[in-house]
mmCIF file of C-alpha atoms and ligand atoms in Angstrom:
data_model
loop_
_atom_site.group_PDB
_atom_site.id
_atom_site.type_symbol
_atom_site.label_atom_id
_atom_site.label_comp_id
_atom_site.label_asym_id
_atom_site.label_seq_id
_atom_site.Cartn_x
_atom_site.Cartn_y
_atom_site.Cartn_z
ATOM 1 C CA MET A 1 195.683 133.259 141.563
ATOM 2 C CA SER A 2 196.708 134.659 144.919
ATOM 3 C CA SER A 3 199.949 136.579 144.889
ATOM 4 C CA GLN A 4 202.418 136.613 147.718
ATOM 5 C CA LEU A 5 202.956 140.099 149.030
ATOM 6 C CA PRO A 6 206.070 141.161 150.856
ATOM 7 C CA ASP A 7 205.504 142.001 154.510
ATOM 8 C CA THR A 8 204.478 145.624 154.343
ATOM 9 C CA LYS A 9 204.598 147.953 157.291
ATOM 10 C CA ILE A 10 202.141 150.796 157.421
ATOM 11 C CA THR A 11 204.166 153.777 156.328
ATOM 12 C CA TYR A 12 203.278 156.939 154.497
ATOM 13 C CA PRO A 13 201.903 155.623 151.238
ATOM 14 C CA SER A 14 203.743 156.470 148.056
ATOM 15 C CA PRO A 15 201.564 156.755 144.987
ATOM 16 C CA ILE A 16 201.661 154.087 142.318
ATOM 17 C CA ARG A 17 200.107 155.537 139.223
ATOM 18 C CA ALA A 18 200.047 152.627 136.824
ATOM 19 C CA PRO A 19 197.168 150.297 137.582
ATOM 20 C CA SER A 20 198.340 146.760 138.256
ATOM 21 C CA PRO A 21 196.501 144.243 136.118
ATOM 22 C CA VAL A 22 197.415 141.483 138.579
ATOM 23 C CA PRO A 23 194.757 140.715 141.181
ATOM 24 C CA VAL A 24 196.227 140.775 144.680
ATOM 25 C CA ASP A 25 194.328 138.993 147.445
ATOM 26 C CA ASP A 26 194.481 139.645 151.175
ATOM 27 C CA ALA A 27 195.321 143.301 150.868
ATOM 28 C CA VAL A 28 193.888 146.758 151.440
ATOM 29 C CA LEU A 29 194.456 149.276 148.665
ATOM 30 C CA PRO A 30 194.226 152.976 149.619
ATOM 31 C CA TYR A 31 193.039 155.323 146.870
ATOM 32 C CA GLU A 32 192.250 158.962 146.259
ATOM 33 C CA VAL A 33 190.117 160.824 143.723
ATOM 34 C CA ASP A 34 191.472 164.356 144.007
ATOM 35 C CA ALA A 35 189.014 165.945 141.613
ATOM 36 C CA LEU A 36 186.111 164.897 143.856
ATOM 37 C CA ASP A 37 187.903 165.179 147.248
ATOM 38 C CA LEU A 38 187.327 161.472 147.818
ATOM 39 C CA ARG A 39 189.599 159.128 149.722
ATOM 40 C CA GLY A 40 189.082 155.534 150.577
ATOM 41 C CA ARG A 41 190.276 151.963 150.728
ATOM 42 C CA LEU A 42 189.456 148.804 148.840
ATOM 43 C CA THR A 43 189.840 145.365 150.431
ATOM 44 C CA ARG A 44 190.134 142.015 148.652
ATOM 45 C CA LEU A 45 190.244 138.883 150.806
ATOM 46 C CA GLY A 46 190.914 135.331 149.644
ATOM 47 C CA PRO A 47 193.022 132.750 151.531
ATOM 48 C CA THR A 48 193.059 134.847 154.737
ATOM 49 C CA LEU A 49 189.268 134.915 154.936
ATOM 50 C CA ASP A 50 188.998 131.257 153.949
ATOM 51 C CA ASP A 51 191.476 130.315 156.668
ATOM 52 C CA ILE A 52 189.529 132.160 159.393
ATOM 53 C CA LEU A 53 186.094 130.882 158.367
ATOM 54 C CA THR A 54 186.890 127.250 157.552
ATOM 55 C CA LYS A 55 188.542 126.683 160.941
ATOM 56 C CA HIS A 56 185.068 127.054 162.410
ATOM 57 C CA ASP A 57 182.841 125.297 159.894
ATOM 58 C CA TYR A 58 180.159 127.969 160.274
ATOM 59 C CA PRO A 59 176.738 127.637 158.635
ATOM 60 C CA THR A 60 176.863 129.622 155.366
ATOM 61 C CA PRO A 61 174.817 132.651 156.554
ATOM 62 C CA VAL A 62 177.026 132.971 159.667
ATOM 63 C CA GLY A 63 180.214 132.688 157.573
ATOM 64 C CA LYS A 64 178.919 135.433 155.264
ATOM 65 C CA LEU A 65 178.068 137.733 158.161
ATOM 66 C CA LEU A 66 181.410 137.217 159.891
ATOM 67 C CA GLY A 67 183.112 137.736 156.514
ATOM 68 C CA GLU A 68 181.342 141.109 156.162
ATOM 69 C CA ALA A 69 182.477 142.068 159.652
ATOM 70 C CA ILE A 70 186.052 141.101 158.765
ATOM 71 C CA VAL A 71 185.993 143.225 155.590
ATOM 72 C CA LEU A 72 184.542 146.192 157.488
ATOM 73 C CA THR A 73 187.267 145.803 160.115
ATOM 74 C CA THR A 74 190.018 145.835 157.474
ATOM 75 C CA LEU A 75 188.541 148.979 155.884
ATOM 76 C CA LEU A 76 188.432 150.830 159.204
ATOM 77 C CA GLY A 77 191.380 149.337 161.078
ATOM 78 C CA SER A 78 193.943 149.544 158.298
ATOM 79 C CA SER A 79 194.206 153.298 158.823
ATOM 80 C CA LEU A 80 195.943 152.671 162.166
ATOM 81 C CA LYS A 81 199.412 154.184 162.044
ATOM 82 C CA PHE A 82 200.762 152.455 165.123
ATOM 83 C CA ASP A 83 201.136 149.001 166.580
ATOM 84 C CA GLY A 84 197.626 149.123 167.934
ATOM 85 C CA ARG A 85 194.493 147.038 167.756
ATOM 86 C CA PHE A 86 191.143 147.678 166.171
ATOM 87 C CA ILE A 87 188.388 145.494 167.574
ATOM 88 C CA LEU A 88 184.898 145.297 166.106
ATOM 89 C CA GLN A 89 182.244 143.470 168.145
ATOM 90 C CA THR A 90 178.501 143.046 168.042
ATOM 91 C CA GLN A 91 176.174 142.020 170.821
ATOM 92 C CA SER A 92 172.597 141.509 169.796
ATOM 93 C CA ASP A 93 169.424 139.436 170.233
ATOM 94 C CA GLY A 94 169.445 137.704 166.822
ATOM 95 C CA PRO A 95 170.638 134.154 166.032
ATOM 96 C CA VAL A 96 174.230 135.499 165.981
ATOM 97 C CA SER A 97 174.396 136.884 169.512
ATOM 98 C CA PHE A 98 178.057 137.906 169.475
ATOM 99 C CA LEU A 99 180.830 138.349 166.973
ATOM 100 C CA ILE A 100 184.303 139.779 167.254
ATOM 101 C CA VAL A 101 186.985 140.724 164.744
ATOM 102 C CA ASP A 102 190.394 141.580 166.152
ATOM 103 C CA PHE A 103 192.811 143.418 163.843
ATOM 104 C CA LYS A 104 196.340 143.930 165.114
ATOM 105 C CA ALA A 105 198.272 146.506 163.099
ATOM 106 C CA PRO A 106 199.875 146.265 160.674
ATOM 107 C CA ASP A 107 198.434 143.052 159.275
ATOM 108 C CA ARG A 108 197.033 140.381 161.648
ATOM 109 C CA LEU A 109 193.385 139.313 161.635
ATOM 110 C CA ARG A 110 191.384 136.892 163.758
ATOM 111 C CA ALA A 111 187.648 136.514 164.358
ATOM 112 C CA TYR A 112 184.831 134.326 165.612
ATOM 113 C CA ALA A 113 181.065 134.335 166.074
ATOM 114 C CA ARG A 114 178.682 132.800 168.612
ATOM 115 C CA PHE A 115 175.344 131.702 167.273
ATOM 116 C CA ASP A 116 172.268 129.592 167.985
ATOM 117 C CA ALA A 117 172.272 126.926 165.251
ATOM 118 C CA GLY A 118 168.558 126.207 165.821
ATOM 119 C CA ARG A 119 167.625 129.768 164.803
ATOM 120 C CA ILE A 120 169.732 129.960 161.613
ATOM 121 C CA LYS A 121 167.815 129.748 158.320
ATOM 122 C CA ASP A 122 169.262 129.316 154.832
ATOM 123 C CA GLY A 123 169.763 132.592 153.009
ATOM 124 C CA GLN A 124 169.196 134.715 156.108
ATOM 125 C CA ASP A 125 170.580 138.236 155.626
ATOM 126 C CA SER A 126 173.002 139.896 158.015
ATOM 127 C CA GLY A 127 170.370 142.230 159.476
ATOM 128 C CA SER A 128 168.073 139.430 160.611
ATOM 129 C CA LEU A 129 171.030 137.339 161.853
ATOM 130 C CA LEU A 130 172.116 140.194 164.102
ATOM 131 C CA GLY A 131 168.719 141.467 165.236
ATOM 132 C CA LYS A 132 168.759 144.320 167.728
ATOM 133 C CA GLY A 133 171.665 145.294 169.890
ATOM 134 C CA HIS A 134 174.828 147.269 169.330
ATOM 135 C CA LEU A 135 178.071 147.329 167.431
ATOM 136 C CA ALA A 136 181.192 148.538 169.211
ATOM 137 C CA MET A 137 184.472 149.581 167.655
ATOM 138 C CA THR A 138 187.461 149.837 169.970
ATOM 139 C CA ILE A 139 190.849 151.291 169.181
ATOM 140 C CA ASP A 140 193.464 150.122 171.638
ATOM 141 C CA GLN A 141 196.849 151.822 171.340
ATOM 142 C CA GLY A 142 198.554 149.902 174.125
ATOM 143 C CA PRO A 143 198.604 150.009 177.926
ATOM 144 C CA ASP A 144 199.809 153.614 178.275
ATOM 145 C CA MET A 145 197.314 155.119 175.882
ATOM 146 C CA SER A 146 193.614 155.798 176.277
ATOM 147 C CA ARG A 147 191.192 153.473 174.553
ATOM 148 C CA TYR A 148 188.686 154.874 172.116
ATOM 149 C CA GLN A 149 185.308 153.219 171.795
ATOM 150 C CA GLY A 150 182.578 154.073 169.317
ATOM 151 C CA LEU A 151 179.102 152.572 169.657
ATOM 152 C CA VAL A 152 176.256 152.331 167.211
ATOM 153 C CA ALA A 153 172.831 150.719 167.613
ATOM 154 C CA LEU A 154 171.922 147.677 165.541
ATOM 155 C CA ASP A 155 168.279 147.785 164.615
ATOM 156 C CA GLY A 156 167.710 144.943 162.199
ATOM 157 C CA GLY A 157 169.812 146.535 159.447
ATOM 158 C CA SER A 158 173.024 145.348 157.805
ATOM 159 C CA LEU A 159 176.596 146.077 158.865
ATOM 160 C CA GLU A 160 176.811 148.560 155.972
ATOM 161 C CA ASP A 161 173.831 150.413 157.475
ATOM 162 C CA ALA A 162 175.459 150.403 160.909
ATOM 163 C CA ALA A 163 178.714 151.783 159.474
ATOM 164 C CA HIS A 164 176.845 154.599 157.681
ATOM 165 C CA GLU A 165 174.976 155.462 160.848
ATOM 166 C CA TYR A 166 178.224 155.518 162.829
ATOM 167 C CA PHE A 167 179.984 157.893 160.437
ATOM 168 C CA LEU A 168 176.945 160.182 160.204
ATOM 169 C CA ARG A 169 176.376 160.438 163.968
ATOM 170 C CA SER A 170 179.825 160.121 165.495
ATOM 171 C CA GLU A 171 182.367 161.194 162.923
ATOM 172 C CA GLN A 172 180.214 163.457 160.771
ATOM 173 C CA ILE A 173 182.242 162.449 157.734
ATOM 174 C CA PRO A 174 180.232 161.694 154.600
ATOM 175 C CA THR A 175 181.021 157.987 154.128
ATOM 176 C CA ARG A 176 179.823 155.065 152.026
ATOM 177 C CA VAL A 177 180.788 151.463 152.665
ATOM 178 C CA ARG A 178 180.253 148.400 150.462
ATOM 179 C CA LEU A 179 180.777 144.847 151.733
ATOM 180 C CA ALA A 180 180.484 141.589 149.781
ATOM 181 C CA VAL A 181 181.212 137.976 150.677
ATOM 182 C CA GLY A 182 180.939 135.022 148.340
ATOM 183 C CA GLU A 183 181.711 131.349 147.997
ATOM 184 C CA GLU A 184 183.806 129.963 145.198
ATOM 185 C CA TRP A 185 183.361 126.366 144.056
ATOM 186 C CA ARG A 186 186.157 124.791 142.035
ATOM 187 C CA GLY A 187 186.725 121.497 140.323
ATOM 188 C CA GLY A 188 189.952 119.496 140.253
ATOM 189 C CA ASP A 189 192.379 118.882 143.095
ATOM 190 C CA GLY A 190 192.622 120.916 146.246
ATOM 191 C CA PRO A 191 189.853 122.453 148.285
ATOM 192 C CA ARG A 192 186.610 122.699 146.337
ATOM 193 C CA HIS A 193 184.990 125.398 148.406
ATOM 194 C CA ARG A 194 186.586 128.731 149.232
ATOM 195 C CA TRP A 195 185.385 131.925 150.799
ATOM 196 C CA ARG A 196 186.177 135.268 149.159
ATOM 197 C CA ALA A 197 185.259 138.800 150.077
ATOM 198 C CA GLY A 198 185.731 142.376 149.075
ATOM 199 C CA GLY A 199 184.734 145.797 150.237
ATOM 200 C CA MET A 200 185.147 149.459 149.712
ATOM 201 C CA LEU A 201 185.178 152.551 151.898
ATOM 202 C CA MET A 202 184.739 156.004 150.368
ATOM 203 C CA GLN A 203 184.856 159.289 152.280
ATOM 204 C CA PHE A 204 184.270 162.876 151.201
ATOM 205 C CA LEU A 205 187.015 165.052 152.710
ATOM 206 C CA PRO A 206 186.895 168.520 151.142
ATOM 207 C CA LYS A 207 189.280 171.231 152.360
ATOM 208 C CA ALA A 208 186.337 173.532 153.093
ATOM 209 C CA PRO A 209 184.419 171.761 155.893
ATOM 210 C CA GLU A 210 181.079 173.390 155.025
ATOM 211 C CA ARG A 211 181.038 171.378 151.803
ATOM 212 C CA ALA A 212 180.781 168.174 153.879
ATOM 213 C CA ARG A 213 177.499 169.176 155.575
ATOM 214 C CA GLN A 214 174.923 166.430 155.732
ATOM 215 C CA ALA A 215 171.256 166.416 156.651
ATOM 216 C CA ASP A 216 170.381 165.391 160.211
ATOM 217 C CA LEU A 217 168.891 161.980 160.746
ATOM 218 C CA HIS A 218 165.139 161.726 160.429
ATOM 219 C CA PRO A 219 163.605 163.357 163.548
ATOM 220 C CA GLY A 220 161.704 160.155 164.370
ATOM 221 C CA ASP A 221 159.011 160.884 166.951
ATOM 222 C CA ALA A 222 159.365 164.677 166.764
ATOM 223 C CA PRO A 223 156.040 166.554 167.140
ATOM 224 C CA GLU A 224 153.832 166.728 164.079
ATOM 225 C CA GLY A 225 154.638 169.685 161.866
ATOM 226 C CA THR A 226 158.386 169.612 162.646
ATOM 227 C CA VAL A 227 160.227 170.434 159.452
ATOM 228 C CA ALA A 228 162.843 167.790 158.578
ATOM 229 C CA HIS A 229 166.358 169.234 158.356
ATOM 230 C CA THR A 230 167.591 169.119 154.789
ATOM 231 C CA VAL A 231 170.906 170.156 153.304
ATOM 232 C CA ALA A 232 171.764 170.167 149.628
ATOM 233 C CA GLU A 233 174.694 167.777 149.290
ATOM 234 C CA ASP A 234 177.834 168.898 147.516
ATOM 235 C CA ASP A 235 177.918 167.957 143.812
ATOM 236 C CA ALA A 236 181.212 166.070 144.219
ATOM 237 C CA TRP A 237 179.784 163.917 147.000
ATOM 238 C CA VAL A 238 176.592 163.282 145.013
ATOM 239 C CA GLU A 239 178.755 162.090 142.105
ATOM 240 C CA GLY A 240 180.919 159.900 144.378
ATOM 241 C CA GLN A 241 177.868 158.250 145.895
ATOM 242 C CA SER A 242 176.327 157.554 142.523
ATOM 243 C CA LEU A 243 179.596 155.954 141.344
ATOM 244 C CA ILE A 244 180.018 153.658 144.351
ATOM 245 C CA ALA A 245 176.352 152.688 144.079
ATOM 246 C CA THR A 246 177.172 151.054 140.731
ATOM 247 C CA VAL A 247 179.692 148.620 142.273
ATOM 248 C CA GLU A 248 178.265 145.123 142.218
ATOM 249 C CA ASP A 249 179.043 142.403 144.751
ATOM 250 C CA VAL A 250 180.487 140.232 142.000
ATOM 251 C CA GLU A 251 183.040 142.958 141.141
ATOM 252 C CA LEU A 252 184.159 143.204 144.760
ATOM 253 C CA ILE A 253 184.853 139.470 145.004
ATOM 254 C CA ASP A 254 185.900 138.646 141.413
ATOM 255 C CA PRO A 255 189.262 136.808 141.692
ATOM 256 C CA ASP A 256 190.208 137.884 138.147
ATOM 257 C CA LEU A 257 189.594 141.605 138.589
ATOM 258 C CA SER A 258 192.386 143.545 140.306
ATOM 259 C CA GLY A 259 191.541 146.239 142.830
ATOM 260 C CA GLU A 260 193.305 148.790 140.639
ATOM 261 C CA ARG A 261 191.205 147.830 137.641
ATOM 262 C CA LEU A 262 188.007 148.091 139.664
ATOM 263 C CA LEU A 263 188.937 151.570 140.922
ATOM 264 C CA TYR A 264 189.906 152.631 137.411
ATOM 265 C CA ARG A 265 186.585 151.311 136.088
ATOM 266 C CA LEU A 266 184.764 153.484 138.639
ATOM 267 C CA PHE A 267 186.741 156.694 138.639
ATOM 268 C CA HIS A 268 188.679 156.867 135.335
ATOM 269 C CA GLU A 269 186.821 159.975 134.157
ATOM 270 C CA ARG A 270 187.968 161.919 137.218
ATOM 271 C CA GLY A 271 191.381 160.299 137.675
ATOM 272 C CA VAL A 272 192.207 157.989 140.571
ATOM 273 C CA ARG A 273 195.492 157.440 142.387
ATOM 274 C CA VAL A 274 196.224 154.269 144.277
ATOM 275 C CA PHE A 275 198.815 153.843 147.001
ATOM 276 C CA LYS A 276 200.932 150.982 148.232
ATOM 277 C CA PRO A 277 198.690 148.078 149.302
ATOM 278 C CA LEU A 278 198.790 146.779 152.868
ATOM 279 C CA ALA A 279 199.026 143.000 153.142
ATOM 280 C CA LEU A 280 196.767 141.098 155.542
ATOM 281 C CA LYS A 281 197.070 137.652 157.078
ATOM 282 C CA ALA A 282 195.106 135.367 159.380
ATOM 283 C CA GLN A 283 197.092 134.897 162.534
ATOM 284 C CA CYS A 284 195.930 134.263 166.065
ATOM 285 C CA SER A 285 197.884 135.548 169.044
ATOM 286 C CA CYS A 286 197.062 132.629 171.338
ATOM 287 C CA SER A 287 199.874 130.470 172.745
ATOM 288 C CA ARG A 288 200.326 127.612 175.157
ATOM 289 C CA ALA A 289 202.078 129.967 177.595
ATOM 290 C CA ALA A 290 199.207 132.492 177.476
ATOM 291 C CA VAL A 291 196.608 129.764 178.051
ATOM 292 C CA ALA A 292 198.668 128.350 180.947
ATOM 293 C CA SER A 293 198.854 131.764 182.610
ATOM 294 C CA MET A 294 195.091 132.255 182.070
ATOM 295 C CA LEU A 295 194.514 128.907 183.851
ATOM 296 C CA LYS A 296 196.632 130.076 186.773
ATOM 297 C CA SER A 297 194.300 133.059 187.227
ATOM 298 C CA PHE A 298 191.392 130.730 188.179
ATOM 299 C CA GLU A 299 190.650 129.567 191.708
ATOM 300 C CA PRO A 300 192.098 126.098 192.498
ATOM 301 C CA ARG A 301 188.547 124.715 192.854
ATOM 302 C CA ASP A 302 187.600 125.968 189.358
ATOM 303 C CA ARG A 303 190.765 124.469 187.921
ATOM 304 C CA ALA A 304 189.922 121.116 189.507
ATOM 305 C CA GLU A 305 186.491 121.231 187.840
ATOM 306 C CA MET A 306 188.132 121.660 184.431
ATOM 307 C CA VAL A 307 189.744 118.203 184.577
ATOM 308 C CA LYS A 308 187.967 115.869 182.141
ATOM 309 C CA ASP A 309 189.285 112.344 181.372
ATOM 310 C CA GLY A 310 192.475 113.063 183.299
ATOM 311 C CA LYS A 311 193.368 116.256 181.415
ATOM 312 C CA VAL A 312 192.516 119.913 181.053
ATOM 313 C CA GLU A 313 191.687 120.935 177.488
ATOM 314 C CA VAL A 314 191.299 124.539 176.369
ATOM 315 C CA THR A 315 190.141 125.498 172.862
ATOM 316 C CA CYS A 316 190.923 128.964 171.486
ATOM 317 C CA GLU A 317 187.653 130.483 170.317
ATOM 318 C CA PHE A 318 189.415 132.523 167.645
ATOM 319 C CA CYS A 319 191.406 129.844 165.850
ATOM 320 C CA SER A 320 190.097 126.548 167.295
ATOM 321 C CA SER A 321 193.605 125.537 168.445
ATOM 322 C CA VAL A 322 193.369 122.969 171.237
ATOM 323 C CA TYR A 323 195.766 123.149 174.186
ATOM 324 C CA GLN A 324 196.055 120.140 176.519
ATOM 325 C CA PHE A 325 197.497 120.166 180.010
ATOM 326 C CA THR A 326 197.948 117.491 182.619
ATOM 327 C CA PRO A 327 196.095 118.290 185.879
ATOM 328 C CA GLN A 328 199.524 118.964 187.402
ATOM 329 C CA GLU A 329 200.489 121.451 184.658
ATOM 330 C CA ALA A 330 197.128 123.188 185.015
ATOM 331 C CA GLY A 331 197.566 123.425 188.791
ATOM 332 C CA ALA A 332 194.429 121.332 189.258
ATOM 333 C CA GLU A 333 195.716 118.881 191.834
HETATM 334 ZN ZN1 LIG B 401 194.001 131.128 168.837
#
């Protein structure tokens, strides 16, 4: 079912016009609908997502939420044209107090979540798992470049809501995002349970900027009688939004439906072009050498306190790899 993609570097995409009938997992597919001035990306995740989530054995609602965050990260971070990092994090007062997804261009993903197991309920949605707090997106282009950080408040809504709010307030680009995460149960040999996910980003980028005008956010506690700011949206953007609104979760995660077919299903009347897909993989950047140098940065007294049963053991929060050191190696003697 999952196809092996060659290692693709992010280069200027060359259009592929014939839709591939073969579903490709763990990839981001850029697309464009010229007639409506729409551009976007479609993500399908299979083994990569399953690898990240099963290493942690998260409760189902937490796995789903982290899966959504991973899909959102691939949709936003895959536009990086350099060997940089895109990091999405939340900090909030809900049962999932912290989550982080770290995307290293062109293709590496890792992620984890911290949560209070006693506060998790079956079927809890992502908004109530997060609660109130903020979502931060950081673009790190290396030590000699400035970091960019975008912040958006979390107010009990979903990650899709937070993404829409971010693009409306900070980027002022008309944007819709869809995120879906599901579990697949199979019979026969091999793993019976697998995580899958899919998502879609769509942006309205007309050549004439005035066509992209959007209404201001609701004035909230503005004095009574204040007239809400309204703007008639461009017909092309209205049409794009109504098309993406028809995408169902099951279509985003269906292992038998290729990304090209899904885009064709949505936009065939207007014509859609897809570009070379970008492959993704789950890969942590931790190493024994990096953990050893992190240990050396602690005070000798702190290192001594880390010795348990005659050894120092460090677990990577991203990938659950366990690194063991003798007290001597850890400098704890
Ligand atoms: Zn690791």
